[in-house]
GROMACS .gro file of C-alpha atoms in nm:
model
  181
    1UNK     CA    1   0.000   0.000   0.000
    2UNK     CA    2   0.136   0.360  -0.100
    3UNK     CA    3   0.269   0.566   0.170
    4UNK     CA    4  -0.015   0.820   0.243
    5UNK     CA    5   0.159   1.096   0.451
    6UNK     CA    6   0.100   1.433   0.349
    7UNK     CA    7   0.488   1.541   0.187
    8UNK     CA    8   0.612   1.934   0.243
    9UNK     CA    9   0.788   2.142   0.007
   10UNK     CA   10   1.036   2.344   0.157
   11UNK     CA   11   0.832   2.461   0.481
   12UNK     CA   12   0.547   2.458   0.312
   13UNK     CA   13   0.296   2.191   0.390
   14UNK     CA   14   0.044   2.005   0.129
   15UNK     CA   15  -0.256   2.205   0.123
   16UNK     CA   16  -0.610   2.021   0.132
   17UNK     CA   17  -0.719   2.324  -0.168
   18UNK     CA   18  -0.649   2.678  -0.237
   19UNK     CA   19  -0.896   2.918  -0.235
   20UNK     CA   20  -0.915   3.142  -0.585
   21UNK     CA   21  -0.783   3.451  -0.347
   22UNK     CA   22  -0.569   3.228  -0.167
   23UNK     CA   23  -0.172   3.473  -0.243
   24UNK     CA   24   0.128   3.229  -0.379
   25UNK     CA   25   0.486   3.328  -0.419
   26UNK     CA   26   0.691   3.248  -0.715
   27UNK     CA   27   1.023   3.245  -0.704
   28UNK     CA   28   1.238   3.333  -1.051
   29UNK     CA   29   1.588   3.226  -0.996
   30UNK     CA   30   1.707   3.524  -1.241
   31UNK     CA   31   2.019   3.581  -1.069
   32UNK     CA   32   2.379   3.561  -1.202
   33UNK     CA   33   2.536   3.372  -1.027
   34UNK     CA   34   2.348   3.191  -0.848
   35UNK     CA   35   2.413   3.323  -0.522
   36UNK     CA   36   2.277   3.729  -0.620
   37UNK     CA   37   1.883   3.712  -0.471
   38UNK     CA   38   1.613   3.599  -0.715
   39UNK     CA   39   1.268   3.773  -0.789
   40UNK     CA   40   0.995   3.691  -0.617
   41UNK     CA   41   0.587   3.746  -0.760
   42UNK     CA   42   0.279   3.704  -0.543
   43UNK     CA   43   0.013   3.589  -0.732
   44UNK     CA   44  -0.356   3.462  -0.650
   45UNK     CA   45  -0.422   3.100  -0.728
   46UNK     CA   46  -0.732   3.173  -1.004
   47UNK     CA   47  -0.453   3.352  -1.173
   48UNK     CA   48  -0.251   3.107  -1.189
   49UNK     CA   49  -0.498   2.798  -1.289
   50UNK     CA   50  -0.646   3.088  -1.519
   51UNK     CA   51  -0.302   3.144  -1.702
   52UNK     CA   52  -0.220   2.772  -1.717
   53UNK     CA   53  -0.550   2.650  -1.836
   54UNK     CA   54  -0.568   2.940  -2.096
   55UNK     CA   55  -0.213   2.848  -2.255
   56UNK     CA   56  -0.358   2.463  -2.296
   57UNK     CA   57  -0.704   2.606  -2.505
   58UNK     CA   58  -0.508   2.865  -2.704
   59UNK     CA   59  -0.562   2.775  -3.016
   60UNK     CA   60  -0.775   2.478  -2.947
   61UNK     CA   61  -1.099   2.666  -3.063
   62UNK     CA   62  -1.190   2.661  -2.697
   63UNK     CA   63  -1.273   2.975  -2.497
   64UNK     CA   64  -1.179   3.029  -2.099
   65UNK     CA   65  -1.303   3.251  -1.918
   66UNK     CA   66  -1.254   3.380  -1.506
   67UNK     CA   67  -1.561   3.613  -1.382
   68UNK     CA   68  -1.652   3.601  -0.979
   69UNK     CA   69  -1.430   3.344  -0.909
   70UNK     CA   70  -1.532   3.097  -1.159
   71UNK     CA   71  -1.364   2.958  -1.385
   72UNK     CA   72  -1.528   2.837  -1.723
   73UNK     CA   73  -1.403   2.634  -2.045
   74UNK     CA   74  -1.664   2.649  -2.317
   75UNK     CA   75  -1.648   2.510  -2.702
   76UNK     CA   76  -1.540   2.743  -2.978
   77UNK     CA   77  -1.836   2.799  -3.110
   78UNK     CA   78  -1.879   2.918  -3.452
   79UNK     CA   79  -1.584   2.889  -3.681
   80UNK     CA   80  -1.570   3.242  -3.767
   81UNK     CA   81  -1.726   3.581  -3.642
   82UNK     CA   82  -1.955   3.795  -3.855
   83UNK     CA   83  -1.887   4.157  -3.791
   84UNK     CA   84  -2.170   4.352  -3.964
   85UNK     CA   85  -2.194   4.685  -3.863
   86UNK     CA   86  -1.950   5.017  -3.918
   87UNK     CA   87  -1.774   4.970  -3.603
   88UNK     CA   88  -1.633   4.748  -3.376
   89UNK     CA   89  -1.388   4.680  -3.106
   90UNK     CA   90  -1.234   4.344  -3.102
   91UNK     CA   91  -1.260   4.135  -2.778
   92UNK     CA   92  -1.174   3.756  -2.668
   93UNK     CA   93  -1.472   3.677  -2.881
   94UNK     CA   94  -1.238   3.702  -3.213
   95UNK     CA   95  -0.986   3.486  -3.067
   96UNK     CA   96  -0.945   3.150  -3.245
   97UNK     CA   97  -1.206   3.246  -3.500
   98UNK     CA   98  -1.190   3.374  -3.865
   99UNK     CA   99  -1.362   3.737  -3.863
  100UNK     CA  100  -1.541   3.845  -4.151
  101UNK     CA  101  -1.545   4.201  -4.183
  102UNK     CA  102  -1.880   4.187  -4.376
  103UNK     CA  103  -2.052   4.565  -4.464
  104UNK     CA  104  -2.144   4.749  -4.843
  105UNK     CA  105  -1.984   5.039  -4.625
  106UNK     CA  106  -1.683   5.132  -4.463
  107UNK     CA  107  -1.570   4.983  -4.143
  108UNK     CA  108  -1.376   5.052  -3.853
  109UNK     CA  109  -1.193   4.821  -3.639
  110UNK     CA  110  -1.060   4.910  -3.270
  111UNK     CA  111  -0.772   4.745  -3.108
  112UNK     CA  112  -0.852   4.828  -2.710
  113UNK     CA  113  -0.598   4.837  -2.454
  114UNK     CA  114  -0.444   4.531  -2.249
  115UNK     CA  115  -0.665   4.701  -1.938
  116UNK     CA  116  -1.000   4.649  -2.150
  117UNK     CA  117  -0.932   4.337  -2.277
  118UNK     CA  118  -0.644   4.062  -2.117
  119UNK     CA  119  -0.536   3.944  -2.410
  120UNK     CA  120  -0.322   3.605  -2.360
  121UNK     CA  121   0.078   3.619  -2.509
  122UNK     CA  122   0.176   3.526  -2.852
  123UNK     CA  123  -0.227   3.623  -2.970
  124UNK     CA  124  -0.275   3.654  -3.324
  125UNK     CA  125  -0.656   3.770  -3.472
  126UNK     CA  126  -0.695   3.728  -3.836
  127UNK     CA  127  -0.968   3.756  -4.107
  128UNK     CA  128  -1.069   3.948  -4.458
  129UNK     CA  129  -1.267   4.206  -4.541
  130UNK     CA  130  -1.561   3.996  -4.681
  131UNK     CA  131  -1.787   4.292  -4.813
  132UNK     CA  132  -1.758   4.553  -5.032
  133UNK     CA  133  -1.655   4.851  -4.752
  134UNK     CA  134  -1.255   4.864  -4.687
  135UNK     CA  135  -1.179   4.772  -4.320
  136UNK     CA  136  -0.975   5.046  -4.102
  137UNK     CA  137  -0.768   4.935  -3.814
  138UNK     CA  138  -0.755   5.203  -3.554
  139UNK     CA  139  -0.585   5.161  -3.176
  140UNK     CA  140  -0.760   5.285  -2.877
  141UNK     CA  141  -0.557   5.493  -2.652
  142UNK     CA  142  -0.203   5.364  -2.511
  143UNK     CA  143  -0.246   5.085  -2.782
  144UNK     CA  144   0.066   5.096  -3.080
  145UNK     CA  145  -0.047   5.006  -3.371
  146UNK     CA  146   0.284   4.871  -3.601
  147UNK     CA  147   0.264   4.832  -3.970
  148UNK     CA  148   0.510   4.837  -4.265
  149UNK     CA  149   0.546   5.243  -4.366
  150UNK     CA  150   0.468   5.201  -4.701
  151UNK     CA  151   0.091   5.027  -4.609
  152UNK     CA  152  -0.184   5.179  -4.465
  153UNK     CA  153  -0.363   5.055  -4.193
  154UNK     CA  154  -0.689   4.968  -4.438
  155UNK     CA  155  -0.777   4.647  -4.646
  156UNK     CA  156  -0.738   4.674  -4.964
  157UNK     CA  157  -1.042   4.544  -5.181
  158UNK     CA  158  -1.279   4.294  -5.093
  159UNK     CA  159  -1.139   3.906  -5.004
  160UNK     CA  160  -0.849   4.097  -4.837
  161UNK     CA  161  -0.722   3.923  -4.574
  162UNK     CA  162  -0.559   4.084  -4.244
  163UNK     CA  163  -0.371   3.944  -3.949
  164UNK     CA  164  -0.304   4.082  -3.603
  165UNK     CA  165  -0.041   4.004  -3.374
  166UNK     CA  166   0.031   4.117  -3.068
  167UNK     CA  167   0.384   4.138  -2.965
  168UNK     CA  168   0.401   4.312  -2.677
  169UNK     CA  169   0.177   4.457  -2.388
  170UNK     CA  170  -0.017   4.706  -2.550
  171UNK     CA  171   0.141   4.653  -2.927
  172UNK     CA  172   0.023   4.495  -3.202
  173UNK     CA  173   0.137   4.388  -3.555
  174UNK     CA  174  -0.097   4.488  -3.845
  175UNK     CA  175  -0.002   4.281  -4.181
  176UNK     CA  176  -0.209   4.110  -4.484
  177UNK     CA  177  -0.350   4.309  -4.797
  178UNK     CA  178  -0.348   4.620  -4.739
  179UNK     CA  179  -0.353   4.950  -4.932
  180UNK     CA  180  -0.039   5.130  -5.053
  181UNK     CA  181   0.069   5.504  -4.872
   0.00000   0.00000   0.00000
């Protein structure tokens, strides 16, 4: 029969659970060498299981989200998002999806900030412009917006696919078809 005795780690005993606000310390050995002190992070425990369940969905077509406490993990859904109307902000909603940017009419699309919308690392949205109006990126306020300087940050004809890739808190990578400066 297996030895059943709760084990410690450090001084730190086996807990029965954590509660979501239950605090945890990480410890990053970043120092060089070894013996310079290391950097510590205190972190609640629904962060953590929130950030480690969220890198297993990302790009599983699966969405996760945290709101009071819970934690939820619900199927992709539709395969792509219809956006319809002249503007929009993009939100987890886009995430694993194709978008198509669908309007007779010109369209605008907002990038918010990191503190509207927590974006996971590594993200990348992508889609076309599936209708006849051109599709305009724009980035909300504290949001950079990075494209090549000889492109403008609108599609360029219908069928025109665009990408967006965040590489950074707060900065994004705009790239596909679009129009010439």
């Amino acid at each position: 029969m297996a030895d059943e005795t709760a084990y410690s780690i450090g001084s730190m005993d086996e807990a029965s659970a954590l509660a979501d606000a239950d605090m945890l310390e990480i410890e990053r050995p970043d120092g060089d060498p070894p013996t310079t002190p290391n950097s510590w992070l205190r972190i609640t425990a629904a962060k953590i299981a929130a950030y480690a369940l969220g890198k297993i969905v990302q790009g599983s077509g699966m969405r996760l989200s945290l709101a009071g406490g819970q934690l939820t993990l619900e199927s992709g859904g539709a395969a792509s998002v219809e956006i319809t109307g002249s503007a929009a902000t993009l939100g987890l909603s886009n995430m694993n999806r194709f978008n198509r940017c669908n309007n007779a009419t010109a369209q605008t699309i907002t990038i918010p900030a990191q503190a509207d919308v927590e974006w996971p690392d590594d993200i990348q949205l992508e889609g076309a412009q599936w209708g006849a109006g051109a599709v305009t990126f724009v980035a909300a306020s504290g949001v950079d917006l990075r494209k090549r300087s000889n492109r403008t940050a609108t599609t360029d004809g219908q069928y025109a696919p665009w990408g967006l890739k965040r590489t950074g808190l707060n900065e994004w990578l705009l790239f596909g078809d679009l129009g010439s400066a």
